[in-house]
mmCIF file of C-alpha atoms in Angstrom:
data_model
loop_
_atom_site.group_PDB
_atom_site.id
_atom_site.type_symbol
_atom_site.label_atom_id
_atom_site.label_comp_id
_atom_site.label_asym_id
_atom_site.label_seq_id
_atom_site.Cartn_x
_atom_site.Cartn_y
_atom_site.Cartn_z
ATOM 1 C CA UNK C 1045 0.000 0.000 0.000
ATOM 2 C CA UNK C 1046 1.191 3.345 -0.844
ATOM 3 C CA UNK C 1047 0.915 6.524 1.350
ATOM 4 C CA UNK C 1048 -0.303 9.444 -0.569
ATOM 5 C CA UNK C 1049 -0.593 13.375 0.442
ATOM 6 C CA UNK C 1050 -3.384 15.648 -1.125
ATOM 7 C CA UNK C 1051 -3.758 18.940 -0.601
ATOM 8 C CA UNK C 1052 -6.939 20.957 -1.709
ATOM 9 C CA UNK C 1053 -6.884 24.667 -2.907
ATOM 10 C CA UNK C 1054 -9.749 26.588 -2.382
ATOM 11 C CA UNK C 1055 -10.616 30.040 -4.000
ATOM 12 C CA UNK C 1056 -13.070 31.851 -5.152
ATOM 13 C CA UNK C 1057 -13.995 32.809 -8.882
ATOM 14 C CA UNK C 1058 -17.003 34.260 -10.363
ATOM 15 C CA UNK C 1059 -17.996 30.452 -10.811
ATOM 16 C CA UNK C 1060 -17.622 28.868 -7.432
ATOM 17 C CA UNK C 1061 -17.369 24.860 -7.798
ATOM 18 C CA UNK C 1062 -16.732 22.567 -4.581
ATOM 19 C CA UNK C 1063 -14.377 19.742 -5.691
ATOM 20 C CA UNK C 1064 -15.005 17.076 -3.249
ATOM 21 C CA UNK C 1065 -12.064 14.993 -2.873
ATOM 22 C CA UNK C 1066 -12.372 13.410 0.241
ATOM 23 C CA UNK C 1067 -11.994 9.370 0.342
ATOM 24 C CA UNK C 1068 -14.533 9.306 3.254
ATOM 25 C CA UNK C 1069 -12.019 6.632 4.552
ATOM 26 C CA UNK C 1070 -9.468 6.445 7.119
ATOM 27 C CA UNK C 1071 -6.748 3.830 7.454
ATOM 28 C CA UNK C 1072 -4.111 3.084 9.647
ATOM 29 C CA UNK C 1073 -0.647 5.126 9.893
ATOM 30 C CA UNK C 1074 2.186 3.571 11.593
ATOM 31 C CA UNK C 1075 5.666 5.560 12.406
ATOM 32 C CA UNK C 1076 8.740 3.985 14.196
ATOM 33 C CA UNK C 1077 11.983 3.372 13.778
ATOM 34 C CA UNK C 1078 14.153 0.817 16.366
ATOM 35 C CA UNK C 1079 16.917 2.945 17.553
ATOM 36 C CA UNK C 1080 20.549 2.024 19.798
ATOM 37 C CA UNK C 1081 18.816 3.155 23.253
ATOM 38 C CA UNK C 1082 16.978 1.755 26.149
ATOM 39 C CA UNK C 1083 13.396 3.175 25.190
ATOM 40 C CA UNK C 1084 11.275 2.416 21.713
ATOM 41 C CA UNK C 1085 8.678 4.509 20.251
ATOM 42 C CA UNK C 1086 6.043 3.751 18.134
ATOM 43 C CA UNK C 1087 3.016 6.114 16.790
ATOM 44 C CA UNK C 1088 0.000 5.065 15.378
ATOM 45 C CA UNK C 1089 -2.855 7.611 13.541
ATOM 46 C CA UNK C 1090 -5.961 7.387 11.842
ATOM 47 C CA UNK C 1091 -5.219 9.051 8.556
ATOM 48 C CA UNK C 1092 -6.293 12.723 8.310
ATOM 49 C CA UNK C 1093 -9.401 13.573 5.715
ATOM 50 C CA UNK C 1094 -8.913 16.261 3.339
ATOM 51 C CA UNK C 1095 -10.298 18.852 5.288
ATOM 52 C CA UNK C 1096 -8.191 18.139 8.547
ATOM 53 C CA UNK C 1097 -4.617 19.664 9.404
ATOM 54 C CA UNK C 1098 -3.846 16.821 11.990
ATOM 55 C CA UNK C 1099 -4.112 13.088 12.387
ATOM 56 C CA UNK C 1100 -5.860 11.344 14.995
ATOM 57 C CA UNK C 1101 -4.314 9.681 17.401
ATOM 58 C CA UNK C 1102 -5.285 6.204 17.985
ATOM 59 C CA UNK C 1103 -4.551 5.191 22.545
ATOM 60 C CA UNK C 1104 -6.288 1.582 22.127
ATOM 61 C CA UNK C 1105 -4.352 -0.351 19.845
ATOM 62 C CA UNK C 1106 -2.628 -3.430 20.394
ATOM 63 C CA UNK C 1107 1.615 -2.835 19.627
ATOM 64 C CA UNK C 1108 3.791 -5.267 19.503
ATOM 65 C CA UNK C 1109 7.437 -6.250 18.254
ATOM 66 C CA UNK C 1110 8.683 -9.981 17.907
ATOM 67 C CA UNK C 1111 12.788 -10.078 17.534
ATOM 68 C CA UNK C 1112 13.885 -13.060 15.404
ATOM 69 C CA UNK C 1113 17.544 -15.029 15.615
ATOM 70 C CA UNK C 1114 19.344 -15.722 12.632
ATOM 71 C CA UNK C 1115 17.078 -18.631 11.567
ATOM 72 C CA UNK C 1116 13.967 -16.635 12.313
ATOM 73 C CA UNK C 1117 12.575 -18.283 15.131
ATOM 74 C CA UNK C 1118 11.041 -15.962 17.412
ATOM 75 C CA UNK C 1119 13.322 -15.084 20.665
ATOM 76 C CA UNK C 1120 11.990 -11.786 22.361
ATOM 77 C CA UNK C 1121 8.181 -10.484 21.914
ATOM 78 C CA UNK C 1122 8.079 -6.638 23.354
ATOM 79 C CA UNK C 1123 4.453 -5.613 24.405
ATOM 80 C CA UNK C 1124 4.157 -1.380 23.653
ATOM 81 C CA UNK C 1125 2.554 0.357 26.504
ATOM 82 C CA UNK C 1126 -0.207 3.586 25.472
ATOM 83 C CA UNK C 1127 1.311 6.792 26.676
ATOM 84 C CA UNK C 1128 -1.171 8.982 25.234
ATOM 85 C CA UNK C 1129 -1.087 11.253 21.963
ATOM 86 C CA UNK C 1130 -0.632 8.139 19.664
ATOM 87 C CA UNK C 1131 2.647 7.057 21.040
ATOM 88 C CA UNK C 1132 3.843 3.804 21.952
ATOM 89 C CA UNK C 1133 6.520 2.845 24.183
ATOM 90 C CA UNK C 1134 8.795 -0.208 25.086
ATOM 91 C CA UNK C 1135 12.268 -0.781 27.032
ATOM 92 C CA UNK C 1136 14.274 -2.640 25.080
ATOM 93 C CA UNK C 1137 17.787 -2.440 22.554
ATOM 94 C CA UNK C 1138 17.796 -4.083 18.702
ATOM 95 C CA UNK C 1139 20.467 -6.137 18.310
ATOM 96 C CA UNK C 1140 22.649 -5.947 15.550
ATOM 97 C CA UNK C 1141 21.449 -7.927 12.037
ATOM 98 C CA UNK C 1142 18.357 -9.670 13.563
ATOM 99 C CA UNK C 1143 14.973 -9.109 12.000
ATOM 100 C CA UNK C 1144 12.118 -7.579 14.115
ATOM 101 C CA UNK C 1145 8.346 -7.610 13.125
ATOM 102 C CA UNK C 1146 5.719 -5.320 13.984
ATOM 103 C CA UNK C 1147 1.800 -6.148 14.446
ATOM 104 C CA UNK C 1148 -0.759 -3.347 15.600
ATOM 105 C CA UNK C 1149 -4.074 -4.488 16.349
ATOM 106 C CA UNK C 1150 -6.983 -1.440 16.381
ATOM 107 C CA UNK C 1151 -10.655 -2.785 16.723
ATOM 108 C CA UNK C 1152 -12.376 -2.564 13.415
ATOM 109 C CA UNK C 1153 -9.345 -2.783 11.067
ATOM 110 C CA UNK C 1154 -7.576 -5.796 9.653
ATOM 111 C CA UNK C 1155 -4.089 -6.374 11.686
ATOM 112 C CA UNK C 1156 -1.049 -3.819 10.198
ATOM 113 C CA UNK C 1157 2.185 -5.399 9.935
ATOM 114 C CA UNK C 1158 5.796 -4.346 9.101
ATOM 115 C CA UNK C 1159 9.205 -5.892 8.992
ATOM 116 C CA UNK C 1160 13.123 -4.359 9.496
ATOM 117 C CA UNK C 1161 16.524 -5.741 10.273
ATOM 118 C CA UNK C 1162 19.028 -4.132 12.112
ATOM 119 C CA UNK C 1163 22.007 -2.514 10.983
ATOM 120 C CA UNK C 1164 25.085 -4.340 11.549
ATOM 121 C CA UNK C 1165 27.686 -3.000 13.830
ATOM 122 C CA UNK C 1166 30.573 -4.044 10.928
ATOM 123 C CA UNK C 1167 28.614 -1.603 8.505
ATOM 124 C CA UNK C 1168 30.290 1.407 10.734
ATOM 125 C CA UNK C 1169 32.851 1.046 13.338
ATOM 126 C CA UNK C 1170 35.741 2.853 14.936
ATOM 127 C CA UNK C 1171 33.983 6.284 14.467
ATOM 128 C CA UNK C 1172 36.624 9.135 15.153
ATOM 129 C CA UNK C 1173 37.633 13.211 13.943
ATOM 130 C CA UNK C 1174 41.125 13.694 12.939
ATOM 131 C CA UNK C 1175 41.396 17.574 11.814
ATOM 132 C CA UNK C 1176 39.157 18.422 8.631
ATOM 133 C CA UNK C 1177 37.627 14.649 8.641
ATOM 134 C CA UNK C 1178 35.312 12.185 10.023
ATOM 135 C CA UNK C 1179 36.899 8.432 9.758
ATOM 136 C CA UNK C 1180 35.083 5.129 10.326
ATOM 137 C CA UNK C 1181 35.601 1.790 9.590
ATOM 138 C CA UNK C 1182 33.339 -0.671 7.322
ATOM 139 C CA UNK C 1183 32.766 -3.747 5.349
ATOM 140 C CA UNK C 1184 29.805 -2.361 3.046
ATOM 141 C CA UNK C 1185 27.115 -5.111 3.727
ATOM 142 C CA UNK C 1186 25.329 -2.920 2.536
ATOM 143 C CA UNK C 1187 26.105 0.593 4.520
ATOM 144 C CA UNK C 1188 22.961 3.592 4.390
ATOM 145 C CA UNK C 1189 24.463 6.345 5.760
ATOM 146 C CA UNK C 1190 22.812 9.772 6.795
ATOM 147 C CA UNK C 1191 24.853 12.515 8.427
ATOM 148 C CA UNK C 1192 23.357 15.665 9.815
ATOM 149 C CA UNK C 1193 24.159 18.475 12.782
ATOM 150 C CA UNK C 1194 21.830 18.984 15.822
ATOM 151 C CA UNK C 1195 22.111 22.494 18.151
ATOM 152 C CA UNK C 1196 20.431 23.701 20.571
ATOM 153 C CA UNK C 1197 17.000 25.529 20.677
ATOM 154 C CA UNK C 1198 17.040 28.010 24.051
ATOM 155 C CA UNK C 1199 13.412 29.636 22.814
ATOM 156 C CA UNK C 1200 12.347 26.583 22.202
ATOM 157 C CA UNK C 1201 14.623 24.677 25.161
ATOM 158 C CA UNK C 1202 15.095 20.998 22.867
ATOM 159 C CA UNK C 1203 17.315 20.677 20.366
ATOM 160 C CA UNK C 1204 16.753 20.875 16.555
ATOM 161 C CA UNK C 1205 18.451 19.553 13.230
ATOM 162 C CA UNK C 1206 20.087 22.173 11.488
ATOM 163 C CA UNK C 1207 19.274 23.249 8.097
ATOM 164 C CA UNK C 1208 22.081 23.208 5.875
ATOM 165 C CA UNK C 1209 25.321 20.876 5.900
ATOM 166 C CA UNK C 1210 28.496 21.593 3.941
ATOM 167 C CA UNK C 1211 29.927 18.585 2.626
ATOM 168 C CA UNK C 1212 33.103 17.324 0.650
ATOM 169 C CA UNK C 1213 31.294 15.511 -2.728
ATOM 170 C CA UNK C 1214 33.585 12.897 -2.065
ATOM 171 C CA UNK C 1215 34.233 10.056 0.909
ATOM 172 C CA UNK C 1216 37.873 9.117 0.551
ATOM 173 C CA UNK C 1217 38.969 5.789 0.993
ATOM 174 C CA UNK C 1218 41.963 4.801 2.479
ATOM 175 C CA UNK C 1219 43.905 1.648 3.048
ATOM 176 C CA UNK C 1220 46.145 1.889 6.823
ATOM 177 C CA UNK C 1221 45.806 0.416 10.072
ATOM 178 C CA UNK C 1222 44.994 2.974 12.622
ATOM 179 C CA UNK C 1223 44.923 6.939 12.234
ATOM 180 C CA UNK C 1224 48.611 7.609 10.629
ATOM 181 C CA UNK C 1225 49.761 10.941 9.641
ATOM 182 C CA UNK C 1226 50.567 9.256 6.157
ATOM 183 C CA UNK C 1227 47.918 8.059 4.742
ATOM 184 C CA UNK C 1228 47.312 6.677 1.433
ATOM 185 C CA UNK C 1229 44.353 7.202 -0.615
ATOM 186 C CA UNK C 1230 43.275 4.603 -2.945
ATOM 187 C CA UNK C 1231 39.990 6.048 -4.020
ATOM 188 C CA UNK C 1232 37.060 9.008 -4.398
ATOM 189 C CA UNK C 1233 33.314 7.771 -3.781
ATOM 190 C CA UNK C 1234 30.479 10.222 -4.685
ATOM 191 C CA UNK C 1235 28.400 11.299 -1.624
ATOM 192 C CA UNK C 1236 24.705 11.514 -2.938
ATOM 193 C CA UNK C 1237 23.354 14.801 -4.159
ATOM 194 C CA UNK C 1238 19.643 14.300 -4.689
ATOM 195 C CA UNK C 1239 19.303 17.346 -1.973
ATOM 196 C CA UNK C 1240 22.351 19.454 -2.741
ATOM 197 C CA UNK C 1241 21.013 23.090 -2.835
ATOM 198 C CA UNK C 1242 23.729 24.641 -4.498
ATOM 199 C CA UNK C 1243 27.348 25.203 -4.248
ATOM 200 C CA UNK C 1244 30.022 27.170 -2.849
ATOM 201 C CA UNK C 1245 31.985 29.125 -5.539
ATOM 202 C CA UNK C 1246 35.469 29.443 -4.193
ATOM 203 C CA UNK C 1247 35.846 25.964 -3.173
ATOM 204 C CA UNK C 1248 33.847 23.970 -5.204
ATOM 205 C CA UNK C 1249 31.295 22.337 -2.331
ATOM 206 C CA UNK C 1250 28.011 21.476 -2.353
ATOM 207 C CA UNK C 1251 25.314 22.526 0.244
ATOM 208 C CA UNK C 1252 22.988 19.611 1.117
ATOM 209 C CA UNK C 1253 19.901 20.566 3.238
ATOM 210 C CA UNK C 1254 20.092 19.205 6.343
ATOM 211 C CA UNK C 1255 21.471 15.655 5.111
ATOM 212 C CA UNK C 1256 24.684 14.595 3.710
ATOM 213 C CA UNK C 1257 23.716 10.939 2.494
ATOM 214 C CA UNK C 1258 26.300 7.815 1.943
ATOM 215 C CA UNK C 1259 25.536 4.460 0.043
ATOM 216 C CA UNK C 1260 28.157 1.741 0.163
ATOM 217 C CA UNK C 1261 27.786 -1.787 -0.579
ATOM 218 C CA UNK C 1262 25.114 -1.467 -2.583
ATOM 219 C CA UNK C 1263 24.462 -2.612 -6.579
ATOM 220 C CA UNK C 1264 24.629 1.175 -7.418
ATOM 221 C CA UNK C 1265 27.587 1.772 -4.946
ATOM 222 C CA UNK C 1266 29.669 -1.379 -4.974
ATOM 223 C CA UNK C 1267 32.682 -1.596 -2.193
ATOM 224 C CA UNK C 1268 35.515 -1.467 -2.465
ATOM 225 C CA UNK C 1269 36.949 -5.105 -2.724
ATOM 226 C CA UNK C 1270 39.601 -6.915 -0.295
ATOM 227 C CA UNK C 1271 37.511 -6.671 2.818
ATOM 228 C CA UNK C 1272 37.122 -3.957 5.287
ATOM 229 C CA UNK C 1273 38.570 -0.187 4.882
ATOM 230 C CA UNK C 1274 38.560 3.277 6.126
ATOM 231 C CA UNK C 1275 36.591 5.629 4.853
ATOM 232 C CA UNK C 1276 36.816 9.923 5.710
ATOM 233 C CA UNK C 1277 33.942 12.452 5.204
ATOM 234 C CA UNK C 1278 34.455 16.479 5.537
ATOM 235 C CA UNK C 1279 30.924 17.288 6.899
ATOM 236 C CA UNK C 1280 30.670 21.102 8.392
ATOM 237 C CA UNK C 1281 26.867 21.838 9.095
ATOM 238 C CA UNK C 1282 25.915 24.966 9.629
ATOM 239 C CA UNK C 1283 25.735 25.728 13.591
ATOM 240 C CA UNK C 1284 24.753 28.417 15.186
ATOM 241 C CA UNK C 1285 28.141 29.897 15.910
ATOM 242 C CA UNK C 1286 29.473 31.650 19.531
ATOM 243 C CA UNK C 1287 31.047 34.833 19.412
ATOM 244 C CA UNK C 1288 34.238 32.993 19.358
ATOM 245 C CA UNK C 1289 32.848 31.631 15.814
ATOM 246 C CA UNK C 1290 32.421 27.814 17.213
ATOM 247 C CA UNK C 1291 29.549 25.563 17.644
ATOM 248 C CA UNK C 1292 28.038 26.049 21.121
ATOM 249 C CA UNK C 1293 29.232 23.070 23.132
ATOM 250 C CA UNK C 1294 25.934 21.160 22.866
ATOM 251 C CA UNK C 1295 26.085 20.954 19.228
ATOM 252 C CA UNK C 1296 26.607 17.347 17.721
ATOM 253 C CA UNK C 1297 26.895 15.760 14.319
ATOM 254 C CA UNK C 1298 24.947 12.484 14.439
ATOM 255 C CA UNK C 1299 25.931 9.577 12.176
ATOM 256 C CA UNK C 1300 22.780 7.188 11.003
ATOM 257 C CA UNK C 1301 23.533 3.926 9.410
ATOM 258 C CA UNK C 1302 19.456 2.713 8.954
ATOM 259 C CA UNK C 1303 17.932 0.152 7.587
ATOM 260 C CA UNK C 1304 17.349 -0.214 3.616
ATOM 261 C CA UNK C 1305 13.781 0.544 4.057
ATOM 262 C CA UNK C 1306 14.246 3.512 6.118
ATOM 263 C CA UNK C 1307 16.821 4.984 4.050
ATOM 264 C CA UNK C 1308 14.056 4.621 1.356
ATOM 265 C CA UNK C 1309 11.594 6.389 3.231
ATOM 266 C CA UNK C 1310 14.027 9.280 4.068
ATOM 267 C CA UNK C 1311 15.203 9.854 0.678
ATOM 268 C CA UNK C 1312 11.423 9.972 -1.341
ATOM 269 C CA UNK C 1313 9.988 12.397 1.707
ATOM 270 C CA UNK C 1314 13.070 14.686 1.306
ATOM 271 C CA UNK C 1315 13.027 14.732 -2.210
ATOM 272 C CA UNK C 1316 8.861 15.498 -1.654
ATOM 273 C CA UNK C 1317 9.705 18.332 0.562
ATOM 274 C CA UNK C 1318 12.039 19.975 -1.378
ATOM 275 C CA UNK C 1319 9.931 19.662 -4.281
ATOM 276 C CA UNK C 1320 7.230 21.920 -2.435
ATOM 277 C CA UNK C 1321 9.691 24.547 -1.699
ATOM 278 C CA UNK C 1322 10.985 24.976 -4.996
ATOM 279 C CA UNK C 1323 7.568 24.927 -6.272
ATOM 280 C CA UNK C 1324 6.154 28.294 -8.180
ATOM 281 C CA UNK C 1325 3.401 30.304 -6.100
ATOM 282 C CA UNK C 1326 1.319 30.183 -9.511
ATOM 283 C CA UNK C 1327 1.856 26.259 -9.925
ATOM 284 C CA UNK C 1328 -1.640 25.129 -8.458
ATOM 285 C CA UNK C 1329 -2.336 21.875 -10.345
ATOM 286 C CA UNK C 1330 0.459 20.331 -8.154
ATOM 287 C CA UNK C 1331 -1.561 20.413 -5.340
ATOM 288 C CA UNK C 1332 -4.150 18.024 -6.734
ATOM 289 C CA UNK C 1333 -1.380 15.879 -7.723
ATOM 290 C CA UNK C 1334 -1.524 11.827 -6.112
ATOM 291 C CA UNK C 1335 2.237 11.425 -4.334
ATOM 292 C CA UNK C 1336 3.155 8.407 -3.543
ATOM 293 C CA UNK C 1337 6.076 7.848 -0.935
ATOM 294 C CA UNK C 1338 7.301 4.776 0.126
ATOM 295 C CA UNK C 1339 6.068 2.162 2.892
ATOM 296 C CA UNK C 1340 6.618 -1.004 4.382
ATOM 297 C CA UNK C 1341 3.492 -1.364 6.028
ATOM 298 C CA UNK C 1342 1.293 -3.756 5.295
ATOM 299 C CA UNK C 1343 -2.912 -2.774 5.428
ATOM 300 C CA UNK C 1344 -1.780 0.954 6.275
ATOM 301 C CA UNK C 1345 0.880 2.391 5.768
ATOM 302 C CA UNK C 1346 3.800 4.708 6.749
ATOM 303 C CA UNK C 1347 7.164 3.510 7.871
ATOM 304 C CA UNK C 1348 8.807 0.727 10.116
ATOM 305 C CA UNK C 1349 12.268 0.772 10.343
ATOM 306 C CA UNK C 1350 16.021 1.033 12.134
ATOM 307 C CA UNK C 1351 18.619 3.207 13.015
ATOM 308 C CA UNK C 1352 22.199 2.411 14.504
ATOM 309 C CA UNK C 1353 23.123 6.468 15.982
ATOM 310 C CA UNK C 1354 26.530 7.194 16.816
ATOM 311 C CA UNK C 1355 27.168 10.969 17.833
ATOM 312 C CA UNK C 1356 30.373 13.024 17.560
ATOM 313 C CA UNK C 1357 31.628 16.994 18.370
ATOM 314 C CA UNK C 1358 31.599 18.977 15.177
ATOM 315 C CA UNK C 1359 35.133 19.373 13.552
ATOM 316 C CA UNK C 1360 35.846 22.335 15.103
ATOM 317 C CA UNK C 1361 39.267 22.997 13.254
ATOM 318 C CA UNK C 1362 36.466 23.480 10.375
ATOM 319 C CA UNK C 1363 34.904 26.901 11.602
ATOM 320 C CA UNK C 1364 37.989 28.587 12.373
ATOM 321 C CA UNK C 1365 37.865 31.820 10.535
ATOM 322 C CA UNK C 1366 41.411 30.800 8.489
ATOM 323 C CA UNK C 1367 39.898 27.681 7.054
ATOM 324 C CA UNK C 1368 37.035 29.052 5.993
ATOM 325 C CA UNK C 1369 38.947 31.394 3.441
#
């Protein structure tokens, strides 16, 4: 099943016509992704009709998540406990590579199902800054990788993902055994630019909004054969800076290696998004259009899904005033 968004313009001409293009249906909408901490969160909606701004929440369903071993038998079953506003909650941490499936149960509507598997921790290892670069270590099998700043909000006291990234349009790949001062690089991978906004002049870099997304070990992006290398990535998002021009110290740059599905998911809404903002004012027929973004979710839809999150301090060396120019 597809999840689709519609939006309806109404105005008023010197023929007024209602177009009525409500499905006079809801269906279920599930949202969660399994994450490397103690507490899981689910959230589960009616779909909204056309003439609603929000979704309703749905506090009686039935949420739960089986974990599988390697020959998918079931091991683990984790009952979600109703916490109000749609969201569901459960204390537990995914394992690396084993398969979890989710059932919600809501009277009245046939059972909605998804499926994920857990990053692997070989995918990404050894994360760690040296100067103008992020390293880490992996085996592509296969490696989704989305990098992004967080900062601070004081008005809003919870912290936010920043807007724009900087990024190198390149990982380099290196072959050495622990962070040398001579290193060799072997080879140039593309970082992807479906969301690159535009670039800088002077230096020839691309500005991603709010992503900077990696693909290894995939048919498109093959690895790099002989087994496991390092790879380094020049990320610089765009922090609020201190009057000493640096990040404040709360400021992070989180590293997301999710599941295929996810990464899926993430990719079609961004490039939805960004399609919006670039739209023309005058370009009204795209608002009737049918979009269709991906979902794993069987009768409903949404997303079910993984992330492995490792967090590290912004490369500060980055924002000093001489290696900007």
């Amino acid at each position: 099943m597809r999840f689709f968004c519609l939006c309806l313009l109404m105005f008023c001409t010197s023929c007024t016509a209602i177009l009525d293009l409500d499905p006079r249906e809801r269906f279920i909408v599930v949202q969660g992704a399994l994450i490397n901490e103690p507490k899981q969160t689910i959230l589960v909606n009616y779909s909204a009709y056309l003439h609603e701004v929000e979704m309703m929440e749905i506090n009686h369903a039935n949420v739960v998540v089986e974990e599988l071993n390697l020959d998918g038998e079931v091991v683990a079953e984790y009952e979600f406990e109703s916490c109000g506003s749609g969201q569901y909650e459960a204390y537990f941490e995914p394992k690396f590579g084993l398969r979890y499936n989710l059932s919600v149960e809501v009277p009245g509507y046939a059972t909605v199902s998804a499926s994920t598997v857990y990053p692997i921790r070989e995918n990404i290892r050894n994360l760690t800054k040296q100067n103008d670069r992020y390293w880490f270590e992996s085996k592509n099998a296969p490696l989704y990788l989305w990098v992004y700043g967080v900062e601070m909000d004081y008005r809003k006291d919870s912290f936010v993902p920043v807007q724009y990234i900087y990024a190198n349009p390149k990982l380099t790949v290196a072959d050495y055994n622990g962070l040398d001062v001579e290193v060799e690089f072997i080879q140039h991978i593309d970082v992807d630019s479906f969301n690159v906004l535009a670039m800088i002049d002077d230096v020839g870099e691309p500005i991603h909004w709010r992503y900077v997304r990696c693909e290894l070990g995939t048919e498109s992006r093959p690895h790099v054969e002989g087994g496991r290398w390092w790879y380094g990535i020049n990320v610089i998002p765009d922090f609020a800076l201190r009057d000493d021009g640096l990040p404040d110290r709360y400021s992070y740059v989180s590293f997301d290696s999710v599941s295929a599905e996810y990464d899926r998911y993430l990719k079609e809404v961004i490039s939805y998004d960004l399609k919006l903002d670039h739209l023309p004012i005058s370009d009204f027929a795209s608002l009737y259009e049918r979009h269709e973004i991906y979902t794993n979710v069987q009768n409903g839809t949404g997303i079910f899904g993984a992330i492995y999150r490792q967090r590290m301090s912004p490369l500060v060396y980055c924002y000093y005033e001489e290696y900007n120019q």
